[in-house]
Amino acid sequence: MAAQPKTLEYEYPNYLQDPRGIWSWLTTIDHKRIAILYGVSALFFMMVGGLEAMLIRAQLMVPNNHLIGAAIYNELFTMHGTTMIFLVVMPLELGFFANFMIPLHIGARDVAFPRLNALSYWVFIAGAIFLHLGLVRSLAGMPDAGWFGYANLTERMYSPGINIDTWVLGLLILGVSTLLSGLNFFVTIVNMRAPGMTFMRMPMFMWAMLVTTILILLAFPALTVGLVFLFADRFLDTHFYRVSAGATPILWQHLFWIFGHPEVYIMALPAFGIISEVITPFSRKPLFGYPMMAYSLVLIAFLSYGVWGHHMFATGMGPIADSTFAITTMLIAIPTGIKIFSWIATVWGGRLRFTTAMLFTLGFIVEFTAGGLSGVMHASPPVDLQQTDSYIVVAHFHYVLFGGMMMGILAGFYYWWPKITGRMLNETIGKWQFWITLWAFNGTFFPMHFLGVLGMPRRIYTYAPNMGWDFWNYFESINAFILGFAFLLFFINLVWSTLHGEHSSADPWDGRTLEWSIPSPPPAFNFVTIPMVTARDAFWVRKYGSVGAHGVAPAISGGAAAAPVGAPAEVHEHIHMPAPSIYPLIFGLGLFMAALGCMIWIRLILIGGALILMSILGMVFEYPTFGQFNPEALAESTLGLDNRKLGMWAFLGSECVFFASLISTYMVYKDRNLGGFDAMILNIPLTSFSTFILLTSSLLMVLALAAVQRDDRKWGAIWLFGTAFFGMIFLGGQAYEFTDFVLQGLKIQTNLFGQTFYTLVGFHGIHVLIGVCWLLVLAFTTAAGKIGKDRSLAVEIGGLYWHFVDIVWVVIFTLIYLMRTVKHA
């Protein structure tokens, strides 16, 4: 590749320059800096997870090995899987690449909610640290039940230490982080695209991230509910997964895999998007079959919710369920196959440049296809029954996760590193890394197919000699160490290139998308003026015209046609960059302390809760634009809709899945009650009155909004106080009912009815309590004259939440109270 000119170092006005110092990184809300924080953190955990993997292979290298014991081995493979999925792959794809590239791809200056973006990072750090709290008590406290934590192995009687406690609480915290990111990116992509960037003009990476965010919002609540049940079993002595109480451990599998299989595509789709972006400039062709690629992403997301049962063929679901999940599993191969053929067609006939990024892209196509083909076998229940819990499964998911996602991530590093840092990664080291990785990866995981056929089960820490497993385990371990060496080269390349690498031009690859139109690294404000998009591959059209947009690129070296834009003379004074904030860090600290309090000291829960409340109020009133309409932003939004309102609708959609999971559990378990109290204990008259009060509060909320919108602050405050008061009456009725039940002997630990009833109704009560607090803040602020017609959006968004809470209660009241089962004699 021809030498690239050094990036021009412009001197922008002080208010548009990145601040310096550690404090600036702790308080930053710039999406690019947050992406770098995510990237550094994920790369650290990649080293941790890789070390765990090599220790696993060292233990299995020879028969009857005593390098590490069984308990430590269980902790290693549990933390390896948990770390690689939740602390490496997802943070790199969502936190690093998506965070950095989404605004640049769609022509925006930042994400929709910058402080929410910073909040997601600090919550991620809190969860990551919490998962590793066992290290404080040596390795004896690390999670040890497998990354999917099957019940009832995770119950207190089988795992009495802190191992599973840290796993449950850590994953709950990480789920909050992921949901915040998904919500933020969804609103950003949907509502902040540059003028002219329709859905069918978006880069394919944006399509992948849009579908991924929808999957996050609709899949993670199921995992949250499963973890809440497990938390209750371990800390409150309930029995959501205990067979002796009439429950079933299969409930955990359903909840986990309803999340777990969409999670596979939450990890896969960003890699698909990365590959789609990398393959086009190095083939010098537009992406083949763009519309079908986009539609196939949507179809994959839709089908991913109907295939979770193929993880459970061995649980005895029955022939109808097995057949249904087998068919849907086979169907999902169709949209995936469309992508494979589209990538091959893009390469076919192109003027290929075999850069390191392109090599990893081609490696992805080959290895992911191999993993997909081995996955087709698992779509057949009879075959799957033979292969379940064997090393064939280990081989399959590593071909999908490493051969797919990790190859895509590495391609993204070599492709976008110049844009992120302004320096090129070393191509020679990169190509050595690729070829060593290709050999070592296949040498490590392909023989696992043989071991599976030979009967080697997964999750065993040692084995007897002369079982036919000795050679292949030794061969795999040697290659695992070679694979570790390949990643050592990768880390050396990152560090060396950051310090001494060749400077990059704005467009070193002759790219097609908007991020290549601005300097490397990008300025704090991204774009001097929001670009106008007139066609797909917007920057390509700007460079070569509409004719070049649909043909093979001219043989131009390294972006000679691309000129960096954004010189100081072009910077307009109207560019406004949001100020840094310390409150996201405080929120993360508070959440960590509250979770820690569940394990060691209950007062920490109160301290953590106080920090969380302080940070929320701080973020609400930190900026003078609290609740204000922004006509300029509204005019620039793609849908003509305020980001905050769209964000609330997306959040409520995710909450629907959360309550649907709770309600479904109640509907299944209410008829499995082994005795004692049931729904006949419910106080229908009291709850009917409380329901009437709650529904009436929605009317008061409508009146409050109408008053504020006509700038009648007095009556706006009165109606808001009235809504909150009615909410408190409802909570008082619920508290009275709960107290009466406890006095009669119905506690949350009593039976399945008690635990499902208290959990479902209790979580709704928590939502009402949050709503009451929200309304009181709005009421006092309105009474103080801070909220009027110009800030009515704050009341409107609070009203959306309150109406949702009321609608959910109507469903709960109907299913639990009005449709209660008559007690049998």
GROMACS .gro file of N, CA, C and O in nm, residues 41-55 76 79-80 83-84 87-88 132 135 142 491:
model
  104
   41SER      N    1  -1.117  -0.159   2.787
   41SER     CA    2  -1.169  -0.252   2.889
   41SER      C    3  -1.190  -0.390   2.831
   41SER      O    4  -1.151  -0.492   2.891
   42ALA      N    5  -1.251  -0.397   2.712
   42ALA     CA    6  -1.279  -0.527   2.650
   42ALA      C    7  -1.149  -0.598   2.611
   42ALA      O    8  -1.140  -0.722   2.623
   43LEU      N    9  -1.050  -0.525   2.566
   43LEU     CA   10  -0.922  -0.588   2.531
   43LEU      C   11  -0.853  -0.643   2.655
   43LEU      O   12  -0.789  -0.749   2.650
   44PHE      N   13  -0.868  -0.573   2.768
   44PHE     CA   14  -0.814  -0.627   2.893
   44PHE      C   15  -0.881  -0.759   2.928
   44PHE      O   16  -0.815  -0.858   2.963
   45PHE      N   17  -1.014  -0.761   2.919
   45PHE     CA   18  -1.085  -0.884   2.953
   45PHE      C   19  -1.061  -0.993   2.847
   45PHE      O   20  -1.074  -1.112   2.878
   46MET      N   21  -1.026  -0.953   2.725
   46MET     CA   22  -0.988  -1.053   2.625
   46MET      C   23  -0.861  -1.126   2.671
   46MET      O   24  -0.850  -1.249   2.656
   47MET      N   25  -0.767  -1.053   2.728
   47MET     CA   26  -0.647  -1.117   2.781
   47MET      C   27  -0.682  -1.211   2.896
   47MET      O   28  -0.629  -1.322   2.907
   48VAL      N   29  -0.772  -1.166   2.983
   48VAL     CA   30  -0.814  -1.249   3.096
   48VAL      C   31  -0.883  -1.376   3.046
   48VAL      O   32  -0.850  -1.488   3.089
   49GLY      N   33  -0.978  -1.361   2.955
   49GLY     CA   34  -1.049  -1.477   2.901
   49GLY      C   35  -0.957  -1.569   2.823
   49GLY      O   36  -0.972  -1.693   2.827
   50GLY      N   37  -0.860  -1.513   2.752
   50GLY     CA   38  -0.765  -1.596   2.679
   50GLY      C   39  -0.676  -1.675   2.772
   50GLY      O   40  -0.645  -1.793   2.746
   51LEU      N   41  -0.634  -1.612   2.881
   51LEU     CA   42  -0.554  -1.683   2.981
   51LEU      C   43  -0.634  -1.798   3.041
   51LEU      O   44  -0.580  -1.909   3.062
   52GLU      N   45  -0.760  -1.775   3.069
   52GLU     CA   46  -0.846  -1.882   3.122
   52GLU      C   47  -0.857  -1.997   3.022
   52GLU      O   48  -0.852  -2.114   3.061
   53ALA      N   49  -0.868  -1.965   2.894
   53ALA     CA   50  -0.878  -2.069   2.792
   53ALA      C   51  -0.750  -2.151   2.785
   53ALA      O   52  -0.754  -2.275   2.772
   54MET      N   53  -0.636  -2.085   2.793
   54MET     CA   54  -0.509  -2.160   2.785
   54MET      C   55  -0.488  -2.248   2.909
   54MET      O   56  -0.430  -2.357   2.899
   55LEU      N   57  -0.535  -2.203   3.025
   55LEU     CA   58  -0.527  -2.288   3.145
   55LEU      C   59  -0.617  -2.411   3.129
   55LEU      O   60  -0.580  -2.522   3.172
   76LEU      N   61  -1.290  -2.187   3.585
   76LEU     CA   62  -1.223  -2.137   3.467
   76LEU      C   63  -1.313  -2.143   3.343
   76LEU      O   64  -1.323  -2.046   3.268
   79MET      N   65  -1.601  -1.884   3.383
   79MET     CA   66  -1.560  -1.745   3.363
   79MET      C   67  -1.508  -1.721   3.222
   79MET      O   68  -1.521  -1.610   3.170
   80HIS      N   69  -1.451  -1.823   3.158
   80HIS     CA   70  -1.407  -1.805   3.020
   80HIS      C   71  -1.527  -1.774   2.930
   80HIS      O   72  -1.525  -1.680   2.852
   83THR      N   73  -1.689  -1.434   3.039
   83THR     CA   74  -1.603  -1.321   3.003
   83THR      C   75  -1.605  -1.295   2.854
   83THR      O   76  -1.621  -1.181   2.810
   84MET      N   77  -1.588  -1.400   2.774
   84MET     CA   78  -1.578  -1.380   2.630
   84MET      C   79  -1.709  -1.327   2.571
   84MET      O   80  -1.707  -1.247   2.477
   87LEU      N   81  -1.812  -0.973   2.835
   87LEU     CA   82  -1.710  -0.873   2.863
   87LEU      C   83  -1.614  -0.850   2.747
   87LEU      O   84  -1.528  -0.761   2.756
   88VAL      N   85  -1.624  -0.929   2.640
   88VAL     CA   86  -1.533  -0.911   2.527
   88VAL      C   87  -1.611  -0.888   2.397
   88VAL      O   88  -1.606  -0.779   2.340
  132HIS      N   89  -1.598  -1.056   3.903
  132HIS     CA   90  -1.467  -1.104   3.947
  132HIS      C   91  -1.442  -1.079   4.095
  132HIS      O   92  -1.327  -1.088   4.141
  135LEU      N   93  -1.229  -1.314   4.321
  135LEU     CA   94  -1.084  -1.308   4.330
  135LEU      C   95  -1.037  -1.249   4.462
  135LEU      O   96  -0.925  -1.274   4.505
  142MET      N   97  -1.508  -1.778   4.255
  142MET     CA   98  -1.549  -1.743   4.121
  142MET      C   99  -1.670  -1.827   4.078
  142MET      O  100  -1.688  -1.941   4.124
  491PHE      N  101  -0.186  -0.771   2.011
  491PHE     CA  102  -0.171  -0.668   2.114
  491PHE      C  103  -0.043  -0.588   2.093
  491PHE      O  104  -0.041  -0.466   2.114
   0.00000   0.00000   0.00000
